[in-house]
Amino acid sequence: MTDESAGKRRKKQDGKATAQPAREEPSLPPHLELQRTHVVAGADINANTMSADAANMFMALGIDNSWSYEKFLKGFQLRINKMDKENATLEFDIIGIDASIANALRRILISEVPTMAIEHVFFVNNTSIIADEMLAHRLGLVPLQVDPNLFEWKQGEDVASERNTIVMGLNIACRREGTKMINTDVLSSELKWLPEGSELPDETLCRFVSSQAEILPNGMAPTVDNILLARLRPGQCIHLEAHCIKGQGREHAKWSPVATAWYRLNPEVVLLQEVGGDAAEDLAAELPGLIVVQDGKACVTDPRAHDILLEKVRRLSSEERWAPYIQLRKRKDHFIFTVESTGILPPEVLLQRALDIMIHKCQELLKDV
């Protein structure tokens, strides 16, 4: 019996297996890892702008680049940075997603989260200088503070009812009192909610069975009171009825719940090598606040707190003196989102509803796979 076979026999008898050293997963060389994860923002052109999402992209190096749910869960983060209730603005970071997903979320926020907006305007009288069509268009763009989830969709020839239509009225006349003119400016605050329904049922074919006060106990109104709709002079008047229905921004911009929804890649300012001495002082003078000198060496602070200097970093990175030292990069899977609501719903509610719509789309897609 050889020593080797005896050793194997002893291991089998002892019932103990020799622990194998953990196998290290292969990793990309630094230059390829940079190409995969970051855009390099140069003075004249951006490099590495393509997404590296093909499963076999690095097969020659023995690296599997296919998408993994476990890796996604490990790297995904959503952080709320700012929530300005007064200005209805939300800023948040999403980390660990592809640009296609970020753009899908942006498009859903703009065009697929439903809202209520004025669709039909019935004029009783309009002697102002603004044409009926123009005034109706302006009225449609007035954002209304009402939850669309409380109402049903009105499709095609559906009859208007308290479940799918909100009725608002506007009746104002300009007159002169002494040397003053009253009601010269027609503002959005003049739009009054009519919870009992249309006052012109024969013309509008809109009849409510019950009051909408049950559906909207807190009432409804335009989100902003001082939107200028028209101007009048003594003797002129506007009397109309406006009907609001549920819709989406992809059908018309008046149903879009956001003033804007946009994102940008997270910026990173990188020192490619140590910068010390006079060079550190000069670089700090070029980029005050972004670059500081500590213990005689240049250090980078928070790039996002110095947005105004980032374009200068681009330019410096192409100059002969600074090109070996500094570089502006943007991480491909780190997005800074800003959502500005029109006031119809809080931005955090819009985000949640947009995510719900995206989840539903994914579920519908999986049914066909």
mmCIF file of C-alpha atoms in Angstrom:
data_model
loop_
_atom_site.group_PDB
_atom_site.id
_atom_site.type_symbol
_atom_site.label_atom_id
_atom_site.label_comp_id
_atom_site.label_asym_id
_atom_site.label_seq_id
_atom_site.Cartn_x
_atom_site.Cartn_y
_atom_site.Cartn_z
ATOM 1 C CA MET A 1 0.000 0.000 0.000
ATOM 2 C CA THR A 2 1.370 3.351 -0.995
ATOM 3 C CA ASP A 3 1.536 6.329 1.357
ATOM 4 C CA GLU A 4 -1.022 8.121 -0.830
ATOM 5 C CA SER A 5 -3.613 5.329 -0.664
ATOM 6 C CA ALA A 6 -3.033 4.963 3.057
ATOM 7 C CA GLY A 7 -3.636 8.662 3.505
ATOM 8 C CA LYS A 8 -6.895 8.504 1.552
ATOM 9 C CA ARG A 9 -7.993 5.537 3.667
ATOM 10 C CA ARG A 10 -7.275 7.367 6.921
ATOM 11 C CA LYS A 11 -9.306 10.400 5.710
ATOM 12 C CA LYS A 12 -12.207 8.128 4.845
ATOM 13 C CA GLN A 13 -12.065 6.400 8.218
ATOM 14 C CA ASP A 14 -11.881 9.673 10.125
ATOM 15 C CA GLY A 15 -14.896 10.976 8.174
ATOM 16 C CA LYS A 16 -13.284 14.378 7.808
ATOM 17 C CA ALA A 17 -12.787 16.230 4.513
ATOM 18 C CA THR A 18 -9.878 18.533 3.959
ATOM 19 C CA ALA A 19 -11.095 22.135 3.633
ATOM 20 C CA GLN A 20 -10.505 23.507 0.163
ATOM 21 C CA PRO A 21 -9.245 27.090 -0.125
ATOM 22 C CA ALA A 22 -11.909 29.568 -1.292
ATOM 23 C CA ARG A 23 -11.716 30.101 -5.010
ATOM 24 C CA GLU A 24 -11.356 33.733 -5.949
ATOM 25 C CA GLU A 25 -13.608 34.950 -8.721
ATOM 26 C CA PRO A 26 -11.717 36.462 -11.646
ATOM 27 C CA SER A 27 -11.852 40.232 -11.836
ATOM 28 C CA LEU A 28 -11.434 42.688 -14.671
ATOM 29 C CA PRO A 29 -8.227 44.640 -15.182
ATOM 30 C CA PRO A 30 -8.558 48.205 -13.820
ATOM 31 C CA HIS A 31 -8.878 49.825 -17.253
ATOM 32 C CA LEU A 32 -11.700 47.475 -18.268
ATOM 33 C CA GLU A 33 -13.437 47.871 -14.909
ATOM 34 C CA LEU A 34 -13.347 51.641 -15.424
ATOM 35 C CA GLN A 35 -14.767 51.193 -18.919
ATOM 36 C CA ARG A 36 -17.584 49.027 -17.537
ATOM 37 C CA THR A 37 -18.595 51.198 -14.575
ATOM 38 C CA HIS A 38 -17.808 54.832 -15.400
ATOM 39 C CA VAL A 39 -18.151 57.452 -18.091
ATOM 40 C CA VAL A 40 -14.986 59.543 -18.374
ATOM 41 C CA ALA A 41 -15.997 63.148 -19.053
ATOM 42 C CA GLY A 42 -13.368 64.786 -21.220
ATOM 43 C CA ALA A 43 -13.152 68.382 -22.356
ATOM 44 C CA ASP A 44 -14.293 67.598 -25.901
ATOM 45 C CA ILE A 45 -15.779 64.110 -25.753
ATOM 46 C CA ASN A 46 -17.119 61.582 -23.254
ATOM 47 C CA ALA A 47 -15.527 58.133 -23.195
ATOM 48 C CA ASN A 48 -17.003 54.761 -22.149
ATOM 49 C CA THR A 49 -20.585 55.862 -22.816
ATOM 50 C CA MET A 50 -21.811 52.432 -23.951
ATOM 51 C CA SER A 51 -23.434 50.068 -21.470
ATOM 52 C CA ALA A 52 -21.468 46.882 -20.821
ATOM 53 C CA ASP A 53 -24.447 44.573 -20.366
ATOM 54 C CA ALA A 54 -23.768 41.686 -22.769
ATOM 55 C CA ALA A 55 -23.380 38.406 -20.864
ATOM 56 C CA ASN A 56 -20.416 37.269 -22.980
ATOM 57 C CA MET A 57 -18.659 40.633 -23.154
ATOM 58 C CA PHE A 58 -15.717 39.489 -21.015
ATOM 59 C CA MET A 59 -15.888 35.766 -21.776
ATOM 60 C CA ALA A 60 -12.305 35.744 -23.078
ATOM 61 C CA LEU A 61 -11.168 36.685 -19.556
ATOM 62 C CA GLY A 62 -13.281 33.957 -17.971
ATOM 63 C CA ILE A 63 -15.737 36.449 -16.477
ATOM 64 C CA ASP A 64 -19.500 35.948 -16.635
ATOM 65 C CA ASN A 65 -21.148 39.345 -17.172
ATOM 66 C CA SER A 66 -24.739 38.065 -17.162
ATOM 67 C CA TRP A 67 -27.343 39.806 -15.008
ATOM 68 C CA SER A 68 -27.835 38.291 -11.569
ATOM 69 C CA TYR A 69 -30.779 38.909 -9.256
ATOM 70 C CA GLU A 70 -28.574 38.292 -6.215
ATOM 71 C CA LYS A 71 -26.012 40.857 -7.388
ATOM 72 C CA PHE A 72 -28.806 43.310 -8.118
ATOM 73 C CA LEU A 73 -30.235 42.998 -4.602
ATOM 74 C CA LYS A 74 -26.773 43.393 -3.118
ATOM 75 C CA GLY A 75 -25.989 46.575 -5.057
ATOM 76 C CA PHE A 76 -29.400 48.274 -5.267
ATOM 77 C CA GLN A 77 -30.037 51.353 -3.140
ATOM 78 C CA LEU A 78 -32.640 54.128 -3.105
ATOM 79 C CA ARG A 79 -31.835 57.131 -0.925
ATOM 80 C CA ILE A 80 -34.011 60.204 -0.396
ATOM 81 C CA ASN A 81 -31.802 63.301 -0.336
ATOM 82 C CA LYS A 82 -34.219 66.236 -0.277
ATOM 83 C CA MET A 83 -37.966 66.581 0.176
ATOM 84 C CA ASP A 84 -39.162 70.164 -0.242
ATOM 85 C CA LYS A 85 -42.884 70.149 0.541
ATOM 86 C CA GLU A 86 -43.258 73.884 -0.047
ATOM 87 C CA ASN A 87 -41.994 73.618 -3.632
ATOM 88 C CA ALA A 88 -43.271 70.040 -4.159
ATOM 89 C CA THR A 89 -39.777 68.822 -5.081
ATOM 90 C CA LEU A 90 -38.085 65.499 -4.360
ATOM 91 C CA GLU A 91 -34.456 64.528 -4.968
ATOM 92 C CA PHE A 92 -33.301 60.945 -4.528
ATOM 93 C CA ASP A 93 -30.464 58.632 -5.567
ATOM 94 C CA ILE A 94 -30.986 55.287 -7.295
ATOM 95 C CA ILE A 95 -27.915 53.063 -7.312
ATOM 96 C CA GLY A 96 -27.436 49.745 -9.085
ATOM 97 C CA ILE A 97 -29.759 50.055 -12.097
ATOM 98 C CA ASP A 98 -29.237 50.419 -15.835
ATOM 99 C CA ALA A 99 -29.889 53.672 -17.691
ATOM 100 C CA SER A 100 -32.819 52.031 -19.488
ATOM 101 C CA ILE A 101 -34.590 51.448 -16.160
ATOM 102 C CA ALA A 102 -33.881 54.991 -14.976
ATOM 103 C CA ASN A 103 -35.249 56.397 -18.225
ATOM 104 C CA ALA A 104 -38.327 54.170 -18.033
ATOM 105 C CA LEU A 105 -39.067 55.540 -14.560
ATOM 106 C CA ARG A 106 -38.646 59.100 -15.839
ATOM 107 C CA ARG A 107 -40.992 58.505 -18.772
ATOM 108 C CA ILE A 108 -43.618 56.888 -16.545
ATOM 109 C CA LEU A 109 -43.517 59.876 -14.189
ATOM 110 C CA ILE A 110 -44.042 62.261 -17.089
ATOM 111 C CA SER A 111 -46.566 60.408 -19.214
ATOM 112 C CA GLU A 112 -48.212 57.457 -17.464
ATOM 113 C CA VAL A 113 -49.140 58.445 -13.905
ATOM 114 C CA PRO A 114 -52.820 59.482 -14.318
ATOM 115 C CA THR A 115 -54.271 62.812 -13.167
ATOM 116 C CA MET A 116 -57.476 64.818 -13.561
ATOM 117 C CA ALA A 117 -57.589 67.753 -16.004
ATOM 118 C CA ILE A 118 -60.178 69.886 -17.794
ATOM 119 C CA GLU A 119 -61.143 68.200 -21.069
ATOM 120 C CA HIS A 120 -64.424 69.838 -22.147
ATOM 121 C CA VAL A 121 -65.403 73.498 -21.784
ATOM 122 C CA PHE A 122 -68.968 74.679 -22.404
ATOM 123 C CA PHE A 123 -69.280 78.434 -22.955
ATOM 124 C CA VAL A 124 -72.422 80.287 -21.956
ATOM 125 C CA ASN A 125 -70.932 83.699 -22.703
ATOM 126 C CA ASN A 126 -67.475 85.051 -23.474
ATOM 127 C CA THR A 127 -67.135 88.698 -24.450
ATOM 128 C CA SER A 128 -63.436 88.961 -23.569
ATOM 129 C CA ILE A 129 -60.797 89.495 -26.245
ATOM 130 C CA ILE A 130 -59.473 85.947 -25.825
ATOM 131 C CA ALA A 131 -61.048 83.390 -28.161
ATOM 132 C CA ASP A 132 -63.047 80.465 -26.788
ATOM 133 C CA GLU A 133 -60.508 77.945 -28.118
ATOM 134 C CA MET A 134 -57.552 79.706 -26.527
ATOM 135 C CA LEU A 135 -59.302 80.069 -23.186
ATOM 136 C CA ALA A 136 -60.303 76.396 -23.225
ATOM 137 C CA HIS A 137 -56.675 75.465 -23.909
ATOM 138 C CA ARG A 138 -55.484 77.581 -20.985
ATOM 139 C CA LEU A 139 -58.059 76.048 -18.672
ATOM 140 C CA GLY A 140 -56.899 72.555 -19.613
ATOM 141 C CA LEU A 141 -53.372 73.357 -18.426
ATOM 142 C CA VAL A 142 -54.487 74.442 -14.937
ATOM 143 C CA PRO A 143 -53.332 71.683 -12.510
ATOM 144 C CA LEU A 144 -56.084 70.432 -10.196
ATOM 145 C CA GLN A 145 -55.480 69.206 -6.668
ATOM 146 C CA VAL A 146 -57.494 66.004 -6.656
ATOM 147 C CA ASP A 147 -56.561 62.334 -6.331
ATOM 148 C CA PRO A 148 -57.304 60.589 -9.659
ATOM 149 C CA ASN A 149 -57.525 57.197 -7.951
ATOM 150 C CA LEU A 150 -60.909 58.273 -6.574
ATOM 151 C CA PHE A 151 -62.356 58.385 -10.089
ATOM 152 C CA GLU A 152 -62.964 55.989 -12.961
ATOM 153 C CA TRP A 153 -61.730 56.283 -16.538
ATOM 154 C CA LYS A 154 -64.161 57.884 -19.000
ATOM 155 C CA GLN A 155 -63.844 56.042 -22.281
ATOM 156 C CA GLY A 156 -65.258 57.043 -25.657
ATOM 157 C CA GLU A 157 -68.995 57.566 -25.419
ATOM 158 C CA ASP A 158 -69.299 56.842 -21.698
ATOM 159 C CA VAL A 159 -71.917 58.991 -20.005
ATOM 160 C CA ALA A 160 -70.501 61.641 -17.685
ATOM 161 C CA SER A 161 -71.264 60.856 -14.047
ATOM 162 C CA GLU A 162 -70.077 61.661 -10.549
ATOM 163 C CA ARG A 163 -67.699 58.687 -10.828
ATOM 164 C CA ASN A 164 -65.768 59.827 -13.906
ATOM 165 C CA THR A 165 -66.272 63.599 -14.239
ATOM 166 C CA ILE A 166 -65.618 66.667 -12.100
ATOM 167 C CA VAL A 167 -67.558 69.821 -12.969
ATOM 168 C CA MET A 168 -66.217 73.320 -12.363
ATOM 169 C CA GLY A 169 -67.812 76.653 -13.146
ATOM 170 C CA LEU A 170 -66.493 80.132 -13.903
ATOM 171 C CA ASN A 171 -68.791 83.160 -13.946
ATOM 172 C CA ILE A 172 -67.159 86.583 -13.728
ATOM 173 C CA ALA A 173 -67.899 90.050 -15.080
ATOM 174 C CA CYS A 174 -65.806 93.209 -15.033
ATOM 175 C CA ARG A 175 -67.457 96.410 -13.847
ATOM 176 C CA ARG A 176 -66.496 99.924 -12.921
ATOM 177 C CA GLU A 177 -66.943 101.315 -9.422
ATOM 178 C CA GLY A 178 -66.081 104.983 -9.419
ATOM 179 C CA THR A 179 -62.574 105.261 -10.786
ATOM 180 C CA LYS A 180 -61.770 101.598 -10.112
ATOM 181 C CA MET A 181 -62.263 98.577 -12.339
ATOM 182 C CA ILE A 182 -63.332 95.388 -10.554
ATOM 183 C CA ASN A 183 -62.450 91.862 -11.775
ATOM 184 C CA THR A 184 -59.991 92.915 -14.457
ATOM 185 C CA ASP A 185 -57.857 89.803 -13.933
ATOM 186 C CA VAL A 186 -59.498 86.393 -14.259
ATOM 187 C CA LEU A 187 -57.469 84.051 -12.047
ATOM 188 C CA SER A 188 -57.612 80.303 -11.509
ATOM 189 C CA SER A 189 -59.147 80.958 -8.082
ATOM 190 C CA GLU A 190 -62.367 81.923 -9.906
ATOM 191 C CA LEU A 191 -62.861 78.281 -10.939
ATOM 192 C CA LYS A 192 -65.424 76.875 -8.517
ATOM 193 C CA TRP A 193 -66.129 73.215 -7.937
ATOM 194 C CA LEU A 194 -69.747 72.138 -8.519
ATOM 195 C CA PRO A 195 -70.193 68.973 -6.413
ATOM 196 C CA GLU A 196 -73.826 68.554 -7.466
ATOM 197 C CA GLY A 197 -72.838 68.339 -11.121
ATOM 198 C CA SER A 198 -73.569 70.314 -14.249
ATOM 199 C CA GLU A 199 -75.822 73.357 -14.157
ATOM 200 C CA LEU A 200 -76.404 72.838 -17.895
ATOM 201 C CA PRO A 201 -77.410 69.142 -18.008
ATOM 202 C CA ASP A 202 -79.326 69.381 -21.287
ATOM 203 C CA GLU A 203 -76.357 70.910 -23.118
ATOM 204 C CA THR A 204 -73.583 68.908 -21.429
ATOM 205 C CA LEU A 205 -75.444 65.587 -21.019
ATOM 206 C CA CYS A 206 -73.892 65.349 -17.562
ATOM 207 C CA ARG A 207 -76.147 64.335 -14.689
ATOM 208 C CA PHE A 208 -74.999 63.249 -11.250
ATOM 209 C CA VAL A 209 -76.983 60.689 -9.269
ATOM 210 C CA SER A 210 -75.360 61.762 -5.995
ATOM 211 C CA SER A 211 -73.190 64.594 -4.758
ATOM 212 C CA GLN A 212 -69.420 64.371 -5.186
ATOM 213 C CA ALA A 213 -69.060 65.727 -1.664
ATOM 214 C CA GLU A 214 -69.115 62.081 -0.575
ATOM 215 C CA ILE A 215 -66.150 61.271 -2.826
ATOM 216 C CA LEU A 216 -64.222 64.480 -2.078
ATOM 217 C CA PRO A 217 -65.080 65.446 1.513
ATOM 218 C CA ASN A 218 -62.236 67.994 1.520
ATOM 219 C CA GLY A 219 -63.267 69.493 -1.803
ATOM 220 C CA MET A 220 -61.019 70.239 -4.778
ATOM 221 C CA ALA A 221 -59.521 73.301 -6.443
ATOM 222 C CA PRO A 222 -56.642 74.383 -8.693
ATOM 223 C CA THR A 223 -53.247 73.794 -7.094
ATOM 224 C CA VAL A 224 -52.336 77.459 -7.627
ATOM 225 C CA ASP A 225 -54.813 80.298 -7.110
ATOM 226 C CA ASN A 226 -53.104 83.082 -9.045
ATOM 227 C CA ILE A 227 -52.756 81.622 -12.550
ATOM 228 C CA LEU A 228 -53.858 84.348 -14.971
ATOM 229 C CA LEU A 229 -56.487 83.042 -17.397
ATOM 230 C CA ALA A 230 -57.735 86.232 -19.060
ATOM 231 C CA ARG A 231 -58.107 89.993 -18.642
ATOM 232 C CA LEU A 232 -61.408 91.862 -18.781
ATOM 233 C CA ARG A 233 -62.561 95.442 -19.147
ATOM 234 C CA PRO A 234 -65.848 96.955 -17.926
ATOM 235 C CA GLY A 235 -68.780 95.360 -19.705
ATOM 236 C CA GLN A 236 -66.915 92.144 -20.561
ATOM 237 C CA CYS A 237 -67.710 88.803 -18.930
ATOM 238 C CA ILE A 238 -66.911 85.096 -19.025
ATOM 239 C CA HIS A 239 -69.437 82.426 -18.091
ATOM 240 C CA LEU A 240 -68.513 78.794 -18.681
ATOM 241 C CA GLU A 241 -68.593 75.271 -17.325
ATOM 242 C CA ALA A 242 -65.517 73.014 -17.390
ATOM 243 C CA HIS A 243 -65.605 69.218 -17.160
ATOM 244 C CA CYS A 244 -62.543 67.345 -15.868
ATOM 245 C CA ILE A 245 -61.756 63.703 -16.608
ATOM 246 C CA LYS A 246 -58.970 61.246 -15.870
ATOM 247 C CA GLY A 247 -56.104 60.943 -18.340
ATOM 248 C CA GLN A 248 -52.377 60.413 -18.897
ATOM 249 C CA GLY A 249 -49.594 62.699 -20.063
ATOM 250 C CA ARG A 250 -48.879 60.535 -23.125
ATOM 251 C CA GLU A 251 -52.305 61.592 -24.453
ATOM 252 C CA HIS A 252 -51.857 65.307 -23.660
ATOM 253 C CA ALA A 253 -49.347 67.256 -21.557
ATOM 254 C CA LYS A 254 -52.145 68.698 -19.399
ATOM 255 C CA TRP A 255 -52.417 65.309 -17.679
ATOM 256 C CA SER A 256 -48.719 65.163 -16.814
ATOM 257 C CA PRO A 257 -48.359 65.305 -13.006
ATOM 258 C CA VAL A 258 -44.835 66.741 -13.026
ATOM 259 C CA ALA A 259 -43.429 70.087 -14.053
ATOM 260 C CA THR A 260 -40.250 68.141 -14.759
ATOM 261 C CA ALA A 261 -38.683 64.781 -13.919
ATOM 262 C CA TRP A 262 -35.021 64.363 -14.799
ATOM 263 C CA TYR A 263 -31.870 62.553 -13.758
ATOM 264 C CA ARG A 264 -28.115 62.852 -14.073
ATOM 265 C CA LEU A 265 -25.204 60.530 -13.396
ATOM 266 C CA ASN A 266 -23.387 60.876 -10.093
ATOM 267 C CA PRO A 267 -20.155 62.858 -10.658
ATOM 268 C CA GLU A 268 -16.799 61.754 -9.243
ATOM 269 C CA VAL A 269 -13.638 63.860 -9.291
ATOM 270 C CA VAL A 270 -10.593 61.574 -9.146
ATOM 271 C CA LEU A 271 -6.960 62.425 -8.473
ATOM 272 C CA LEU A 272 -5.003 60.030 -10.684
ATOM 273 C CA GLN A 273 -1.854 60.466 -8.620
ATOM 274 C CA GLU A 274 -0.708 62.292 -5.520
ATOM 275 C CA VAL A 275 -0.597 66.074 -5.891
ATOM 276 C CA GLY A 276 1.575 67.923 -3.402
ATOM 277 C CA GLY A 277 3.630 71.057 -2.894
ATOM 278 C CA ASP A 278 3.004 74.055 -5.112
ATOM 279 C CA ALA A 279 0.929 71.962 -7.511
ATOM 280 C CA ALA A 280 -1.548 71.175 -4.719
ATOM 281 C CA GLU A 281 -1.879 74.860 -3.851
ATOM 282 C CA ASP A 282 -2.353 75.795 -7.504
ATOM 283 C CA LEU A 283 -5.009 73.118 -8.036
ATOM 284 C CA ALA A 284 -6.869 74.223 -4.898
ATOM 285 C CA ALA A 285 -6.797 77.793 -6.217
ATOM 286 C CA GLU A 286 -8.214 76.625 -9.555
ATOM 287 C CA LEU A 287 -11.009 74.627 -7.874
ATOM 288 C CA PRO A 288 -11.740 76.381 -4.554
ATOM 289 C CA GLY A 289 -13.807 74.260 -2.186
ATOM 290 C CA LEU A 290 -13.735 71.200 -4.422
ATOM 291 C CA ILE A 291 -9.993 70.697 -3.884
ATOM 292 C CA VAL A 292 -8.480 71.387 -0.460
ATOM 293 C CA VAL A 293 -4.922 70.965 0.794
ATOM 294 C CA GLN A 294 -4.424 68.719 3.810
ATOM 295 C CA ASP A 295 -0.958 67.873 5.155
ATOM 296 C CA GLY A 296 0.544 69.367 2.014
ATOM 297 C CA LYS A 297 -1.481 67.146 -0.331
ATOM 298 C CA ALA A 298 -4.498 67.909 -2.527
ATOM 299 C CA CYS A 299 -7.749 66.189 -1.509
ATOM 300 C CA VAL A 300 -11.183 66.060 -3.169
ATOM 301 C CA THR A 301 -14.253 67.103 -1.168
ATOM 302 C CA ASP A 302 -17.869 66.534 -2.303
ATOM 303 C CA PRO A 303 -18.269 67.043 -6.082
ATOM 304 C CA ARG A 304 -22.057 67.366 -5.791
ATOM 305 C CA ALA A 305 -21.649 70.337 -3.468
ATOM 306 C CA HIS A 306 -19.570 72.100 -6.134
ATOM 307 C CA ASP A 307 -21.553 71.490 -9.323
ATOM 308 C CA ILE A 308 -20.493 74.807 -10.758
ATOM 309 C CA LEU A 309 -16.842 73.676 -10.826
ATOM 310 C CA LEU A 310 -17.354 70.343 -12.581
ATOM 311 C CA GLU A 311 -17.205 71.820 -16.075
ATOM 312 C CA LYS A 312 -13.922 73.451 -15.105
ATOM 313 C CA VAL A 313 -12.614 70.038 -14.042
ATOM 314 C CA ARG A 314 -13.453 68.837 -17.557
ATOM 315 C CA ARG A 315 -11.359 71.614 -19.058
ATOM 316 C CA LEU A 316 -8.432 71.152 -16.666
ATOM 317 C CA SER A 317 -8.335 67.421 -17.413
ATOM 318 C CA SER A 318 -7.379 68.259 -21.001
ATOM 319 C CA GLU A 319 -4.670 70.772 -20.140
ATOM 320 C CA GLU A 320 -1.078 69.580 -20.351
ATOM 321 C CA ARG A 321 -0.276 70.468 -16.758
ATOM 322 C CA TRP A 322 -3.288 68.835 -15.087
ATOM 323 C CA ALA A 323 -4.176 65.947 -17.423
ATOM 324 C CA PRO A 324 -1.949 63.451 -15.527
ATOM 325 C CA TYR A 325 -3.485 64.441 -12.180
ATOM 326 C CA ILE A 326 -7.250 64.969 -12.373
ATOM 327 C CA GLN A 327 -10.231 63.393 -14.095
ATOM 328 C CA LEU A 328 -14.014 63.801 -14.035
ATOM 329 C CA ARG A 329 -15.954 60.549 -14.038
ATOM 330 C CA LYS A 330 -19.627 59.659 -13.821
ATOM 331 C CA ARG A 331 -20.819 56.351 -12.465
ATOM 332 C CA LYS A 332 -23.054 54.551 -14.945
ATOM 333 C CA ASP A 333 -25.379 52.911 -12.417
ATOM 334 C CA HIS A 334 -25.779 55.827 -9.984
ATOM 335 C CA PHE A 335 -28.562 58.263 -10.899
ATOM 336 C CA ILE A 336 -29.565 61.475 -9.143
ATOM 337 C CA PHE A 337 -33.290 61.961 -9.749
ATOM 338 C CA THR A 338 -35.214 65.211 -9.350
ATOM 339 C CA VAL A 339 -39.022 65.240 -9.452
ATOM 340 C CA GLU A 340 -40.958 68.514 -9.408
ATOM 341 C CA SER A 341 -44.692 68.006 -8.968
ATOM 342 C CA THR A 342 -47.253 70.439 -10.356
ATOM 343 C CA GLY A 343 -48.948 70.186 -6.965
ATOM 344 C CA ILE A 344 -51.569 67.655 -8.013
ATOM 345 C CA LEU A 345 -49.987 65.053 -5.714
ATOM 346 C CA PRO A 346 -46.874 65.137 -3.506
ATOM 347 C CA PRO A 347 -43.739 64.030 -5.418
ATOM 348 C CA GLU A 348 -43.175 61.065 -3.100
ATOM 349 C CA VAL A 349 -46.669 59.787 -3.958
ATOM 350 C CA LEU A 350 -45.949 60.245 -7.668
ATOM 351 C CA LEU A 351 -42.743 58.216 -7.283
ATOM 352 C CA GLN A 352 -44.569 55.394 -5.536
ATOM 353 C CA ARG A 353 -47.283 55.285 -8.190
ATOM 354 C CA ALA A 354 -44.710 55.358 -10.987
ATOM 355 C CA LEU A 355 -42.917 52.401 -9.402
ATOM 356 C CA ASP A 356 -46.241 50.542 -9.082
ATOM 357 C CA ILE A 357 -46.883 51.098 -12.800
ATOM 358 C CA MET A 358 -43.384 49.840 -13.649
ATOM 359 C CA ILE A 359 -43.887 46.730 -11.508
ATOM 360 C CA HIS A 360 -47.199 46.050 -13.260
ATOM 361 C CA LYS A 361 -45.510 46.396 -16.660
ATOM 362 C CA CYS A 362 -42.831 43.892 -15.619
ATOM 363 C CA GLN A 363 -45.468 41.443 -14.397
ATOM 364 C CA GLU A 364 -47.338 41.705 -17.706
ATOM 365 C CA LEU A 365 -44.087 41.122 -19.591
ATOM 366 C CA LEU A 366 -43.287 38.013 -17.549
ATOM 367 C CA LYS A 367 -46.662 36.522 -18.490
ATOM 368 C CA ASP A 368 -45.576 36.475 -22.137
ATOM 369 C CA VAL A 369 -42.093 35.061 -21.518
#
